[in-house]
Coordinates of C-alpha atoms and ligand atoms in Angstrom, one line a residue:
X1 CA 168.1 53.9 16.8
X2 CA 164.5 53.4 17.8
X3 CA 163.4 54.3 21.3
X4 CA 162.5 51.4 23.6
X5 CA 159.6 51.2 25.9
X6 CA 159.1 48.9 28.9
X7 CA 155.8 48.4 30.7
X8 CA 154.9 46.8 34.0
X9 CA 151.3 46.0 34.8
X10 CA 149.5 46.0 38.1
X11 CA 145.8 45.4 38.9
X12 CA 143.1 43.7 37.0
X13 CA 142.9 42.1 33.5
X14 CA 141.6 45.3 32.1
X15 CA 145.0 46.8 32.9
X16 CA 146.7 44.0 31.2
X17 CA 144.5 44.7 28.1
X18 CA 145.3 48.4 28.4
X19 CA 149.0 47.8 28.5
X20 CA 148.7 46.0 25.2
X21 CA 146.8 48.9 23.8
X22 CA 149.5 51.3 25.0
X23 CA 152.2 49.2 23.4
X24 CA 150.1 49.1 20.2
X25 CA 149.9 52.9 20.2
X26 CA 153.6 53.4 20.9
X27 CA 154.7 50.6 18.5
X28 CA 152.6 52.4 15.7
X29 CA 154.7 55.5 16.1
X30 CA 158.0 53.7 16.0
X31 CA 158.8 52.6 19.6
X32 CA 160.2 49.1 20.1
X33 CA 158.9 47.1 23.0
X34 CA 161.4 45.7 25.4
X35 CA 161.0 43.2 28.3
X36 CA 164.2 44.4 29.9
X37 CA 163.8 47.4 32.1
X38 CA 167.5 48.2 31.9
X39 CA 167.3 48.5 28.2
X40 CA 164.4 50.9 28.2
X41 CA 164.3 54.6 27.3
X42 CA 160.7 54.9 28.6
X43 CA 159.5 53.0 31.7
X44 CA 155.8 52.8 32.2
X45 CA 154.0 51.5 35.3
X46 CA 150.3 50.7 34.6
X47 CA 148.9 51.0 38.1
X48 CA 145.9 50.0 40.3
X49 CA 144.1 51.9 43.0
X50 CA 141.6 49.3 44.1
X51 CA 142.9 48.9 47.6
X52 CA 145.4 50.8 49.7
X53 CA 148.0 48.0 49.5
X54 CA 147.8 48.1 45.6
X55 CA 149.0 51.7 45.8
X56 CA 151.6 50.9 48.4
X57 CA 153.2 48.5 46.0
X58 CA 153.6 51.1 43.4
X59 CA 155.1 53.6 45.8
X60 CA 157.6 50.9 46.7
X61 CA 158.4 50.3 43.1
X62 CA 158.9 54.0 42.5
X63 CA 161.4 53.9 45.4
X64 CA 163.4 51.2 43.5
X65 CA 163.3 53.2 40.2
X66 CA 164.7 56.2 41.9
X67 CA 168.2 54.7 42.0
X68 CA 167.7 53.7 38.4
X69 CA 166.7 57.2 37.4
X70 CA 169.6 58.8 39.3
X71 CA 172.0 56.7 37.2
X72 CA 170.1 57.2 34.0
X73 CA 168.5 60.7 34.2
X74 CA 167.3 60.5 30.5
X75 CA 165.0 57.6 31.1
X76 CA 161.4 58.7 31.1
X77 CA 159.3 57.4 33.9
X78 CA 155.6 57.3 33.5
X79 CA 152.6 56.3 35.7
X80 CA 149.5 55.1 33.8
X81 CA 146.2 53.6 34.9
X82 CA 143.9 54.0 37.8
X83 CA 146.5 55.5 40.2
X84 CA 147.4 58.1 37.6
X85 CA 143.8 59.1 37.3
X86 CA 143.2 59.1 41.1
X87 CA 146.2 61.1 42.2
X88 CA 146.8 63.1 39.0
X89 CA 149.3 66.0 39.3
X90 CA 150.0 65.0 42.9
X91 CA 152.2 62.3 41.5
X92 CA 154.4 64.6 39.4
X93 CA 154.7 67.1 42.2
X94 CA 155.4 64.7 45.1
X95 CA 157.5 62.2 43.2
X96 CA 160.3 64.0 41.4
X97 CA 161.3 61.0 39.4
X98 CA 157.8 60.8 37.7
X99 CA 157.9 62.6 34.4
X100 CA 154.6 61.5 33.0
X101 CA 151.1 60.8 34.4
X102 CA 148.5 59.5 32.0
X103 CA 145.0 58.2 32.9
X104 CA 143.1 55.4 31.2
X105 CA 141.3 57.6 28.7
X106 CA 144.3 59.6 27.4
X107 CA 146.5 56.8 26.0
X108 CA 146.2 58.1 22.5
X109 CA 148.1 61.2 23.6
X110 CA 151.1 59.2 25.0
X111 CA 153.5 59.8 22.0
X112 CA 152.8 63.5 22.3
X113 CA 153.1 63.6 26.1
X114 CA 156.4 61.7 26.0
X115 CA 157.7 64.3 23.6
X116 CA 156.6 67.0 26.1
X117 CA 158.9 65.2 28.6
X118 CA 161.8 65.2 26.1
X119 CA 161.2 68.9 25.7
X120 CA 161.9 69.3 29.4
X121 CA 158.4 69.5 30.9
X122 CA 156.2 67.1 32.8
X123 CA 153.6 65.2 30.7
X124 CA 150.1 65.2 32.2
X125 CA 147.0 63.7 30.6
X126 CA 144.2 62.7 33.0
X127 CA 140.9 63.7 31.4
X128 CA 138.2 61.1 31.4
X129 CA 136.1 60.6 28.3
X130 CA 132.5 59.6 27.7
X131 CA 133.3 58.1 24.3
X132 CA 136.9 56.8 24.1
X133 CA 136.9 53.0 23.5
X134 CA 140.1 52.7 21.4
X135 CA 138.0 50.7 19.0
X136 CA 140.3 51.3 16.1
X137 CA 143.6 50.5 17.9
X138 CA 145.2 47.1 17.4
X139 CA 146.7 46.0 20.7
X140 CA 150.3 44.7 20.7
X141 CA 150.1 41.0 21.4
X142 CA 152.8 38.4 21.3
X143 CA 151.8 35.0 19.8
X144 CA 150.2 32.7 22.3
X145 CA 147.1 30.8 23.3
X146 CA 145.1 33.2 25.4
X147 CA 144.2 36.8 24.9
X148 CA 142.2 39.5 26.7
X149 CA 139.7 41.7 24.8
X150 CA 138.2 44.8 26.5
X151 CA 134.6 45.1 25.2
X152 CA 133.7 48.1 27.3
X153 CA 135.3 50.7 29.6
X154 CA 134.3 52.5 32.8
X155 CA 131.6 51.6 35.3
X156 CA 128.3 53.3 36.2
X157 CA 127.5 51.1 39.2
X158 CA 129.0 53.2 41.9
X159 CA 129.3 50.5 44.6
X160 CA 130.1 52.7 47.6
X161 CA 133.5 51.1 48.3
X162 CA 134.9 51.3 44.8
X163 CA 137.2 53.7 43.1
X164 CA 136.7 52.3 39.6
X165 CA 133.9 54.7 38.5
X166 CA 136.2 57.6 39.5
X167 CA 139.4 56.2 37.9
X168 CA 137.8 54.8 34.7
X169 CA 134.9 57.1 34.2
X170 CA 131.5 56.4 32.6
X171 CA 130.5 53.1 31.1
X172 CA 130.8 52.8 27.3
X173 CA 130.9 49.8 24.9
X174 CA 133.0 49.1 21.9
X175 CA 131.2 48.2 18.6
X176 CA 130.3 44.5 18.2
X177 CA 131.8 44.3 14.7
X178 CA 135.2 45.5 15.9
X179 CA 135.2 42.9 18.7
X180 CA 134.2 40.1 16.4
X181 CA 136.9 41.2 13.9
X182 CA 139.5 41.0 16.7
X183 CA 138.3 37.5 17.6
X184 CA 138.7 36.4 13.9
X185 CA 142.1 37.9 13.8
X186 CA 143.2 36.1 17.0
X187 CA 141.7 32.8 15.7
X188 CA 143.7 33.2 12.5
X189 CA 146.9 33.7 14.6
X190 CA 146.3 30.4 16.4
X191 CA 144.9 31.7 19.7
X192 CA 142.6 29.2 21.5
X193 CA 141.0 31.2 24.3
X194 CA 139.8 34.8 24.7
X195 CA 138.4 36.5 27.7
X196 CA 136.0 39.4 27.1
X197 CA 136.5 42.1 29.7
X198 CA 134.4 44.8 31.3
X199 CA 133.7 45.9 34.9
X200 CA 130.2 44.9 34.3
X201 CA 129.9 43.1 30.9
X202 CA 126.1 42.5 31.3
X203 CA 125.5 46.1 30.5
X204 CA 127.3 45.9 27.2
X205 CA 125.2 47.6 24.4
X206 CA 125.7 48.3 20.8
X207 CA 122.8 49.5 18.7
X208 CA 120.2 47.3 20.3
X209 CA 122.5 44.4 20.7
X210 CA 123.4 43.2 24.2
X211 CA 126.1 41.1 25.8
X212 CA 124.4 37.8 24.9
X213 CA 124.4 38.9 21.2
X214 CA 128.0 39.7 21.5
X215 CA 128.9 36.3 23.0
X216 CA 126.8 34.5 20.4
X217 CA 128.6 36.3 17.6
X218 CA 132.1 35.6 19.1
X219 CA 131.3 32.0 19.7
X220 CA 130.4 31.4 16.1
X221 CA 133.8 32.7 14.8
X222 CA 135.7 29.6 15.7
X223 CA 134.1 26.6 17.5
X224 CA 137.6 25.7 18.9
X225 CA 138.2 29.1 20.5
X226 CA 137.2 29.0 24.1
X227 CA 135.4 32.2 25.2
X228 CA 135.4 33.4 28.7
X229 CA 134.1 36.7 30.2
X230 CA 134.4 38.8 33.3
X231 CA 132.8 40.4 35.3
X232 CA 129.1 39.9 35.6
X233 CA 127.1 42.0 38.0
X234 CA 124.3 40.0 39.7
X235 CA 121.7 42.7 39.0
X236 CA 121.7 42.3 35.2
X237 CA 122.5 38.7 34.4
X238 CA 119.7 37.9 32.0
X239 CA 118.1 34.6 31.1
X240 CA 119.0 35.3 27.5
X241 CA 122.7 35.4 28.5
X242 CA 122.4 32.1 30.4
X243 CA 120.7 30.4 27.4
X244 CA 123.3 31.7 25.1
X245 CA 126.1 30.1 27.2
X246 CA 124.2 26.9 27.3
X247 CA 123.7 26.9 23.5
X248 CA 127.5 27.1 22.6
X249 CA 130.0 24.5 23.6
X250 CA 132.9 27.0 23.4
X251 CA 131.3 29.5 25.7
X252 CA 132.8 28.4 29.0
X253 CA 130.5 27.1 31.7
X254 CA 132.1 29.4 34.3
X255 CA 130.6 32.6 35.7
X256 CA 132.4 35.1 37.9
X257 CA 129.6 36.6 39.9
X258 CA 130.8 38.7 42.8
X259 CA 128.5 38.6 45.8
X260 CA 130.7 40.9 48.1
X261 CA 128.6 40.2 51.2
X262 CA 125.9 37.8 52.4
X263 CA 124.0 40.4 54.5
X264 CA 121.2 42.4 52.9
X265 CA 121.9 45.3 55.2
X266 CA 125.6 45.5 54.1
X267 CA 124.7 44.9 50.4
X268 CA 122.4 48.0 50.7
X269 CA 125.1 50.1 52.2
X270 CA 127.4 48.9 49.4
X271 CA 124.8 50.0 46.8
X272 CA 125.0 46.5 45.2
X273 CA 121.3 46.8 44.2
X274 CA 120.4 43.1 44.9
X275 CA 119.5 41.0 47.9
X276 CA 120.9 37.7 49.0
X277 CA 117.6 36.1 47.9
X278 CA 117.8 37.5 44.4
X279 CA 121.4 36.4 44.2
X280 CA 120.7 32.8 45.3
X281 CA 117.8 32.5 42.9
X282 CA 120.0 33.6 40.1
X283 CA 122.5 30.9 40.9
X284 CA 119.8 28.3 41.0
X285 CA 118.4 29.5 37.7
X286 CA 121.8 29.5 36.1
X287 CA 122.4 25.9 37.3
X288 CA 119.1 24.8 35.7
X289 CA 119.9 26.4 32.4
X290 CA 123.6 25.5 32.2
X291 CA 124.1 22.1 33.7
X292 CA 127.6 21.8 35.3
X293 CA 128.1 25.6 35.4
X294 CA 130.7 26.7 38.0
X295 CA 130.9 30.0 39.9
X296 CA 133.5 32.2 41.4
X297 CA 133.0 35.3 43.5
X298 CA 134.6 38.3 45.2
X299 CA 134.0 38.9 48.9
X300 CA 134.9 41.8 51.1
X301 CA 135.4 41.2 54.8
X302 CA 134.9 44.1 57.3
X303 CA 132.9 46.7 55.4
X304 CA 131.9 49.6 57.7
X305 CA 129.4 48.6 60.4
X306 CA 129.7 44.9 59.5
X307 CA 128.7 42.8 62.5
X308 CA 129.5 39.2 63.4
X309 CA 126.0 38.3 62.2
X310 CA 126.6 40.0 58.9
X311 CA 129.8 38.0 58.5
X312 CA 127.9 34.8 59.3
X313 CA 125.5 35.7 56.5
X314 CA 128.5 35.8 54.1
X315 CA 129.6 32.3 55.3
X316 CA 126.1 31.1 54.8
X317 CA 125.9 32.3 51.2
X318 CA 129.2 30.5 50.6
X319 CA 127.8 27.3 52.0
X320 CA 124.7 27.6 49.9
X321 CA 126.5 28.4 46.6
X322 CA 129.7 26.4 47.1
X323 CA 132.0 28.5 44.8
X324 CA 134.7 26.9 42.7
X325 CA 136.9 29.9 43.5
X326 CA 136.9 33.2 45.3
X327 CA 138.9 36.4 45.5
X328 CA 138.7 37.5 49.1
X329 CA 139.7 40.9 50.5
X330 CA 139.8 43.0 53.6
X331 CA 137.8 46.2 53.2
X332 CA 140.1 49.1 52.4
X333 CA 138.7 52.6 52.7
X334 CA 139.3 54.7 49.6
X335 CA 139.2 58.5 49.7
X336 CA 136.5 60.0 47.5
X337 CA 134.1 57.0 47.7
X338 CA 130.8 57.1 49.6
X339 CA 131.8 54.4 52.1
X340 CA 134.9 56.4 53.0
X341 CA 132.5 58.7 54.9
X342 CA 131.1 55.7 56.8
X343 CA 134.3 55.4 58.7
X344 CA 136.3 52.2 59.0
X345 CA 135.0 50.9 62.2
X346 CA 135.7 47.2 62.0
X347 CA 138.9 46.6 63.8
X348 CA 141.9 45.2 61.9
X349 CA 141.8 42.2 64.2
X350 CA 138.2 41.4 63.4
X351 CA 138.8 41.9 59.6
X352 CA 141.7 39.5 59.8
X353 CA 139.7 36.9 61.6
X354 CA 136.7 37.2 59.3
X355 CA 138.8 37.0 56.2
X356 CA 140.6 34.0 57.5
X357 CA 137.3 32.2 58.1
X358 CA 136.2 33.1 54.6
X359 CA 139.4 31.8 53.1
X360 CA 139.3 28.5 55.1
X361 CA 135.7 27.9 54.1
X362 CA 136.5 28.6 50.5
X363 CA 139.4 26.1 50.6
X364 CA 137.2 23.5 52.0
X365 CA 134.6 24.0 49.3
X366 CA 137.2 24.0 46.5
X367 CA 138.5 20.7 47.8
X368 CA 135.1 19.2 48.1
X369 CA 134.1 20.3 44.6
X370 CA 137.4 19.0 43.1
X371 CA 136.9 15.7 44.8
X372 CA 133.7 15.2 42.9
X373 CA 135.8 15.3 39.7
X374 CA 137.8 12.2 40.6
X375 CA 137.4 9.5 37.9
X376 CA 135.7 12.0 35.5
X377 CA 137.2 12.7 32.1
X378 CA 137.6 16.4 31.3
X379 CA 138.5 18.2 28.1
X380 CA 141.6 20.2 28.8
X381 CA 143.3 22.9 26.8
X382 CA 147.0 22.3 27.0
X383 CA 148.8 25.5 28.2
X384 CA 152.4 24.3 28.6
X385 CA 154.8 22.7 30.9
X386 CA 153.8 22.4 34.5
X387 CA 155.6 24.9 36.8
X388 CA 156.9 22.2 39.1
X389 CA 158.3 19.6 36.6
X390 CA 159.1 19.4 33.0
X391 CA 157.8 15.9 32.9
X392 CA 154.3 17.2 33.3
X393 CA 152.0 19.4 31.3
X394 CA 149.5 21.9 32.6
X395 CA 146.1 23.0 31.2
X396 CA 142.7 24.1 32.1
X397 CA 139.1 22.7 32.0
X398 CA 136.2 24.6 30.6
X399 CA 135.3 25.5 34.2
X400 CA 138.7 27.1 34.6
X401 CA 140.3 24.4 36.8
X402 CA 144.1 23.7 36.5
X403 CA 144.9 20.2 35.5
X404 CA 148.4 18.6 35.6
X405 CA 149.1 15.4 33.6
X406 CA 152.2 13.5 32.4
X407 CA 153.9 14.8 29.2
X408 CA 153.5 12.3 26.4
X409 CA 154.5 12.0 22.8
X410 CA 152.7 14.2 20.4
X411 CA 150.9 16.5 22.9
X412 CA 151.7 20.2 22.5
X413 CA 150.6 23.6 23.7
X414 CA 147.3 24.5 22.3
X415 CA 146.0 21.0 21.8
X416 CA 142.8 19.8 23.4
X417 CA 143.2 16.6 25.3
X418 CA 140.9 14.5 27.4
X419 CA 142.2 13.8 30.8
X420 CA 140.9 11.3 33.4
X421 CA 141.2 12.9 36.8
X422 CA 142.8 10.7 39.5
X423 CA 143.8 13.0 42.3
X424 CA 143.0 16.5 43.5
X425 CA 143.9 19.3 45.9
X426 CA 141.9 22.4 46.6
X427 CA 143.7 24.2 43.8
X428 CA 144.7 21.6 41.2
X429 CA 143.4 18.4 39.5
X430 CA 145.9 15.6 38.5
X431 CA 145.2 13.0 35.9
X432 CA 146.2 10.8 33.0
X433 CA 145.7 11.7 29.3
X434 CA 143.2 9.6 27.6
X435 CA 143.3 11.0 24.1
X436 CA 144.1 14.1 22.0
X437 CA 140.7 15.4 21.0
X438 CA 142.0 18.2 18.7
X439 CA 145.5 19.2 17.6
X440 CA 146.2 22.9 17.2
X441 CA 147.3 23.9 13.7
X442 CA 149.7 26.7 14.1
X443 CA 149.2 29.0 11.2
X444 CA 152.3 29.7 9.1
X445 CA 151.6 33.3 8.9
X446 CA 151.3 33.8 12.7
X447 CA 154.7 35.5 13.0
X448 CA 153.9 37.8 10.1
X449 CA 150.5 38.9 11.4
X450 CA 151.9 39.7 14.8
X451 CA 154.5 42.0 13.5
Ligands
SAH501 N1 133.7 45.1 38.5 C1 133.9 44.0 39.3 C2 135.1 44.1 40.2 C3 136.0 45.2 40.3 S1 137.2 45.3 41.5 C4 132.7 43.8 40.1 O1 131.8 44.6 40.2 O2 132.6 42.8 40.7 C5 137.5 43.7 42.1 C6 137.1 43.4 43.5 O3 137.8 44.2 44.4 C7 135.6 43.8 43.8 O4 134.7 42.9 43.4 C8 135.7 43.9 45.3 O5 135.5 42.6 45.9 C9 137.1 44.3 45.6 N2 137.2 45.7 46.1 C10 136.9 46.8 45.4 N3 137.0 47.9 46.2 C11 137.5 47.4 47.4 C12 137.8 48.1 48.6 N4 137.7 49.4 48.8 N5 138.2 47.3 49.6 C13 138.3 45.9 49.5 N6 138.0 45.3 48.4 C14 137.6 46.0 47.3
SF4_502 FE1 133.4 48.8 41.3 FE2 130.9 48.1 41.6 FE3 131.8 49.0 39.2 FE4 132.6 46.6 40.1 S1 130.4 47.2 39.6 S2 133.8 48.2 39.2 S3 132.8 46.9 42.3 S4 131.6 50.2 41.1
F3S503 FE1 142.7 48.3 39.8 FE2 141.8 50.0 38.1 FE3 141.5 47.5 37.6 S1 141.7 50.2 40.3 S2 141.4 46.6 39.7 S3 143.4 48.6 37.7 S4 140.1 49.0 37.1

């Protein structure tokens, strides 16, 4: 009987994409993938280290798995991802139930390292690489509508608060041709949306071609395939990139452009390499080049030495940009980063208060922007049944807003429909279907290709 592997993924989209890679690697050497942890011979946790609470969750999960391991001592338990890279052998030494610790650049060695565990040793693979991109590996993906594609790995930006350059190593890009081939393959399987991933996609390079060239090539594969990307760093967002987005209907008019703080002094301490003025000019330029473009951001509250004035600067940027969405965090000191040495001098109370103000303001903006959508007709990609009621369908606009509308005859997952918006909340749009603008043709061979 084949061995079965189960994987649980924490952290960012890059980890989701990596889990698919890992499943691809193990599936190639004969492992079956299972969704049931009780059925697994190998249990893998693909982990995140970005903030303290991300790591706490994993420690908690390992606590649960301990009982499981005691009952099933032959089950292999492995830690992958950023926490594996950050804590390395500490994990196998301190956690007796952990058999395997493998960092993001050593996944090719997983089959061999699992065998090491079966031979009675601990399996450890935590070297970072300057070249590994897994370009030749086909990720294991179930059929669906939406897929992630990593186009680059690592990060060279060294923002002073961030562990990613340490856990994922130096920046490197995959080849443009292999990415385009993957898009073609997914289009053939009936996928309707892909998201190109990198910590800083704007520094994508392949033999003189840049990220705009990559987007252009991907957009041409299938005009009905929506293409998204994340994350853009404000330092290198080029005019060429903005013009490319404007030129293709299927390149979504949505840019995730993390600002982190609205104070030049804090941005400098963060090593973000731009000023508030540069950032706001960029937003203004993008709005001119791509009419109707929407923005989302990441914000950190309570970075070391952040004063009330600095915090007001952040609220001010939010008021000037009016983001469609934001990921908002309390600063979390990470050992080994530069800001760790700056101390963590903003009190927990002040962090909580500032974060709450940021969240409240964002909610207000999201609602205001959504209210502007009332009576507009939007093209929506149908994703499936609404979470709350089977009588409703759910989908997304080009600008990544969730739309709920009544289920009606003939409309299925993967279709494009036009929906007239009638009601909104800060998180969701509600409307009535006007027409099906494009039906998805599900390819007959989909099941075969995914095998
Ligand atoms: N590469 C992306 C984001 C990577 S991490 C970028 O540059 O924008 C996602 C977000 O987590 C960051 O944008 C930041 O807002 C947040 N983050 C990273 N390290 C953090 C820390 N130590 N404390 C709090 N938030 C952090
Ligand atoms: Fe971290 Fe900065 Fe790199 Fe983003 S750009 S991953 S925040 S170091
Ligand atoms: Fe977390 Fe690593 Fe992603 S630290 S956010 S899983 S790159």
